[in-house]
XYZ file of C-alpha atoms in Angstrom:
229
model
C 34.957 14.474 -20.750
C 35.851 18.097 -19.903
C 34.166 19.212 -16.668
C 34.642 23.051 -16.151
C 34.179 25.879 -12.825
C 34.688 22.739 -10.874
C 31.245 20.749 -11.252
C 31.801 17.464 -9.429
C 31.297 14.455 -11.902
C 30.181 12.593 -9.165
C 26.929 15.009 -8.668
C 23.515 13.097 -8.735
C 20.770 13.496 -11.069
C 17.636 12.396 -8.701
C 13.803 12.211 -9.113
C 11.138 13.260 -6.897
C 7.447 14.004 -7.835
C 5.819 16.175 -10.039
C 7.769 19.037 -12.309
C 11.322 18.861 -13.385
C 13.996 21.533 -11.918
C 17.242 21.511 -12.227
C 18.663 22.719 -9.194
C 22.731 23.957 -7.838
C 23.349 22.342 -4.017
C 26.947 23.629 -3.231
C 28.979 21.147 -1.110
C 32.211 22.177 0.491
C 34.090 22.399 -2.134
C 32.309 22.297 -5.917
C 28.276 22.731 -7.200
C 26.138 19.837 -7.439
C 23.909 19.351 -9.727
C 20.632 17.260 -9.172
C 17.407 16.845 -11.479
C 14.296 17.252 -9.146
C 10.917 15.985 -9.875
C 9.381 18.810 -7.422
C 5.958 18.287 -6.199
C 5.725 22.206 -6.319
C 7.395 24.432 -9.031
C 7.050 27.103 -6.480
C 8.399 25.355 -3.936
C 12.286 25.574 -3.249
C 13.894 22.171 -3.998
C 14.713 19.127 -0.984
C 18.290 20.338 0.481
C 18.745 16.536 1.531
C 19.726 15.664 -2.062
C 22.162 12.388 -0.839
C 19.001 10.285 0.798
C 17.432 10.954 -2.749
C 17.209 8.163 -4.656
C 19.903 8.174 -8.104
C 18.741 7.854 -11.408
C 21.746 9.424 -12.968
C 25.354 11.018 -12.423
C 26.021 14.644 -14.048
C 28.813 12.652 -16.100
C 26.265 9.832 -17.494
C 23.299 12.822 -18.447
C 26.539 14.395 -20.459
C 27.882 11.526 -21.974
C 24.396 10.784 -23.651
C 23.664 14.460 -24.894
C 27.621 15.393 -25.508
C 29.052 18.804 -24.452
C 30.151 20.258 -21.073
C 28.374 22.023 -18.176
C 29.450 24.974 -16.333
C 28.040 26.170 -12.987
C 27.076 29.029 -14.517
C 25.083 27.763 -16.871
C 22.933 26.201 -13.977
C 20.304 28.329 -14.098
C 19.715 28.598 -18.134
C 19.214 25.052 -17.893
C 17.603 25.162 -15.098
C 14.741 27.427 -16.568
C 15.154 24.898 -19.836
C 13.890 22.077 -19.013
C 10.141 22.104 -17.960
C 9.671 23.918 -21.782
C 12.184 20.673 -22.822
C 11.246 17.634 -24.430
C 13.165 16.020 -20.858
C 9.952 15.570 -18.656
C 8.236 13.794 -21.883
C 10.973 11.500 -22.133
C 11.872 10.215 -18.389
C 7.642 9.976 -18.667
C 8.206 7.162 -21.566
C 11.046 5.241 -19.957
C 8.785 5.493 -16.459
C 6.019 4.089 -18.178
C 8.248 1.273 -20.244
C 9.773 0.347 -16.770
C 6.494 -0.137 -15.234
C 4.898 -2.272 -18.604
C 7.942 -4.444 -18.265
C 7.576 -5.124 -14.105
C 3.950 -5.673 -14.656
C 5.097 -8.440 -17.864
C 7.254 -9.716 -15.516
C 4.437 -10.386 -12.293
C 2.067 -11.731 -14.902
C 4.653 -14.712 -15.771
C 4.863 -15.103 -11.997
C 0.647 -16.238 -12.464
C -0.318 -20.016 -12.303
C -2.571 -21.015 -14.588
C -5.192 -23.849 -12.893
C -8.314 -25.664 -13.780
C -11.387 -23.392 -12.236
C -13.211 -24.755 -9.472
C -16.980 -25.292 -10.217
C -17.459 -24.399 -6.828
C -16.488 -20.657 -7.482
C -18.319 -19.625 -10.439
C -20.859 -17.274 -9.830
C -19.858 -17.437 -5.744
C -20.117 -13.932 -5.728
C -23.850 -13.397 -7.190
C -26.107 -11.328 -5.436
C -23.873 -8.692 -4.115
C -21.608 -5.870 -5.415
C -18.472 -5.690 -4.036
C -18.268 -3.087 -1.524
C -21.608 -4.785 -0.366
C -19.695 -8.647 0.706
C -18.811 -9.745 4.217
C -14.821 -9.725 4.397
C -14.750 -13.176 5.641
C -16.893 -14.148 2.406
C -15.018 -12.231 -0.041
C -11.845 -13.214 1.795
C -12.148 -17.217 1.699
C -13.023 -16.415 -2.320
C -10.100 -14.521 -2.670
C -7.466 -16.728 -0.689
C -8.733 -19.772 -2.540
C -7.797 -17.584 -6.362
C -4.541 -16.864 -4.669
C -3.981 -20.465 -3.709
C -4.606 -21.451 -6.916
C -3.288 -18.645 -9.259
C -0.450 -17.175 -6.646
C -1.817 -14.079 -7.237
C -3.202 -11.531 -4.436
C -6.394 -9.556 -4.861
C -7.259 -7.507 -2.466
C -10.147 -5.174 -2.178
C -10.034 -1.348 -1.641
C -12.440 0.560 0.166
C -12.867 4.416 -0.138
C -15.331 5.817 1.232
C -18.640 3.946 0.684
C -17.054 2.189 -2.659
C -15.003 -0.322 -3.327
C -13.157 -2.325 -6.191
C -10.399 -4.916 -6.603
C -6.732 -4.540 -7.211
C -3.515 -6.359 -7.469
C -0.608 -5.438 -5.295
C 2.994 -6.512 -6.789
C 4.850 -7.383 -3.670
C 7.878 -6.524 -5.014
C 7.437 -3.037 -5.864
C 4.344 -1.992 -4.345
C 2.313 -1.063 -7.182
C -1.292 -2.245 -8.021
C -2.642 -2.660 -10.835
C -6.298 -2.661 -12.186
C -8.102 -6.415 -11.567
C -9.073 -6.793 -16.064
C -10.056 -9.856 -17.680
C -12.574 -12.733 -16.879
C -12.052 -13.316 -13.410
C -14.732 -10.834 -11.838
C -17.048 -11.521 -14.419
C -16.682 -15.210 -13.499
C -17.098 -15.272 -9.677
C -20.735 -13.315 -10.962
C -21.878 -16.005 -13.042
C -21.319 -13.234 -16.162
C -18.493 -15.735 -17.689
C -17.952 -19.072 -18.742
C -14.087 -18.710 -17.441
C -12.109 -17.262 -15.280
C -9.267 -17.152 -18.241
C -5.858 -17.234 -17.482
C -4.518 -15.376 -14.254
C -2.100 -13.421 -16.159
C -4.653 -11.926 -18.219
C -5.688 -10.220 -14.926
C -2.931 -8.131 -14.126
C -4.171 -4.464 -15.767
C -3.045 -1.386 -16.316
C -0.984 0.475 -13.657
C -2.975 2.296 -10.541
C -1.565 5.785 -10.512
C -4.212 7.201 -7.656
C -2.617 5.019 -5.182
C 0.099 2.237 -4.544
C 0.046 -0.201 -2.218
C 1.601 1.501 1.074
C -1.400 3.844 0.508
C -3.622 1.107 2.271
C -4.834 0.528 5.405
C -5.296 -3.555 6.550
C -8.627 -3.272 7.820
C -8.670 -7.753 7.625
C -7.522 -10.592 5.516
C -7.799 -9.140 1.945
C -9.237 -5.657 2.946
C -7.741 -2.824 2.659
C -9.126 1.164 3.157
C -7.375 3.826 0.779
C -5.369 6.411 3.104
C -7.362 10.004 2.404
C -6.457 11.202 -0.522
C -3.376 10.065 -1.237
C -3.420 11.866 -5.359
C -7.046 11.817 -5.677
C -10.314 9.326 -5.403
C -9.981 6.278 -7.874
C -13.475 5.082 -9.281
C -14.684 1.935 -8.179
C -18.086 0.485 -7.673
């Protein structure tokens, strides 16, 4: 590896939100350079670059792609990549990284023999419209018996269930039988892993308020309004 006008090998790549910039912070001695996910193009990029998270040294990024970097060439590349096929990719492995945490909470599930005393405990109400202590005693008994938490999120005057992984925070979208079930509108609750949905991208889980037991109110506006019902 050939590392020319002094770029530091030991530079971070880092990610923030939104748009992809490539952006020079000068330390004492040498350039630095960092890839920002800024929330604003406009914006000028965080100057506290070391309490960013890493994804990626300088020297790894060049490794993959081959070639050297100068300091100079900062700003070329800089204007590069939002027109690059860069914010596509780190998109793909995002998303694969997610599918393969949420894989790996669903094995976490319990599968158990449904209580009669559940189905359809949840007819003649929507929702948002349940008493928290009803709703909650439902809920804690599926998580007693599955091990999974569903919580439900008020915005507003809707609400809707989730699924908060504790170990990263995100929620994903309550699918499957299990709703449909605690109407009276299923047979079966099916299997608990077959609940875990897609990803919620409106909101994760620090997003939300404990109002008591499994409620929660969404934080205003935190990306945008999910849908619920």
């Amino acid at each position: 590896m050939t590392w020319l006008s002094g770029l530091d090998p030991s530079s971070r790549l880092t990610i923030d939100y939104g748009v992809i910039r490539l952006t020079a912070s000068p330390t004492d001695t040498t350039p630095a350079a960092s890839l920002i996910l800024a929330g604003d193009p406009a914006e000028p990029p965080s100057t506290d670059l070391a309490a960013q998270e890493p994804v990626i040294t300088v020297e790894e990024l060049l490794k993959m792609v081959g070639g050297t970097l100068t300091a100079a060439e900062l700003t070329r590349l800089r204007q590069a990549i939002p027109r690059s096929s860069v914010r596509d990719s780190l998109g793909e492995v995002l998303a694969a990284a997610i599918d393969a945490q949420r894989d790996e909470f669903a094995r976490t599930a319990t599968v158990f023999d449904p209580p009669a005393a559940l189905a359809s405990c949840l007819a003649g109400a929507s929702i948002a419209e349940h008493h928290p202590w009803i709703l909650g005693a439902v809920l804690d008994t599926v998580q007693r018996l599955s091990g999974i938490r569903i919580v439900r999120v008020r915005y507003d005057d809707i609400a809707h269930l989730c699924i908060p992984d504790p170990a990263t925070g995100r929620c994903y979208e309550l699918v499957g039988a299990l709703e449909a079930w605690l109407y009276g509108d299923s047979d079966s609750p099916g299997e608990p892993p077959s609940w875990i949905g897609v990803a919620i991208h409106d909101y994760t889980f620090s997003d939300l308020v404990h109002i008591e037991r499994y409620d929660y109110h969404l934080r205003p506006d935190p990306v945008g309004a999910p849908d619920g019902g």
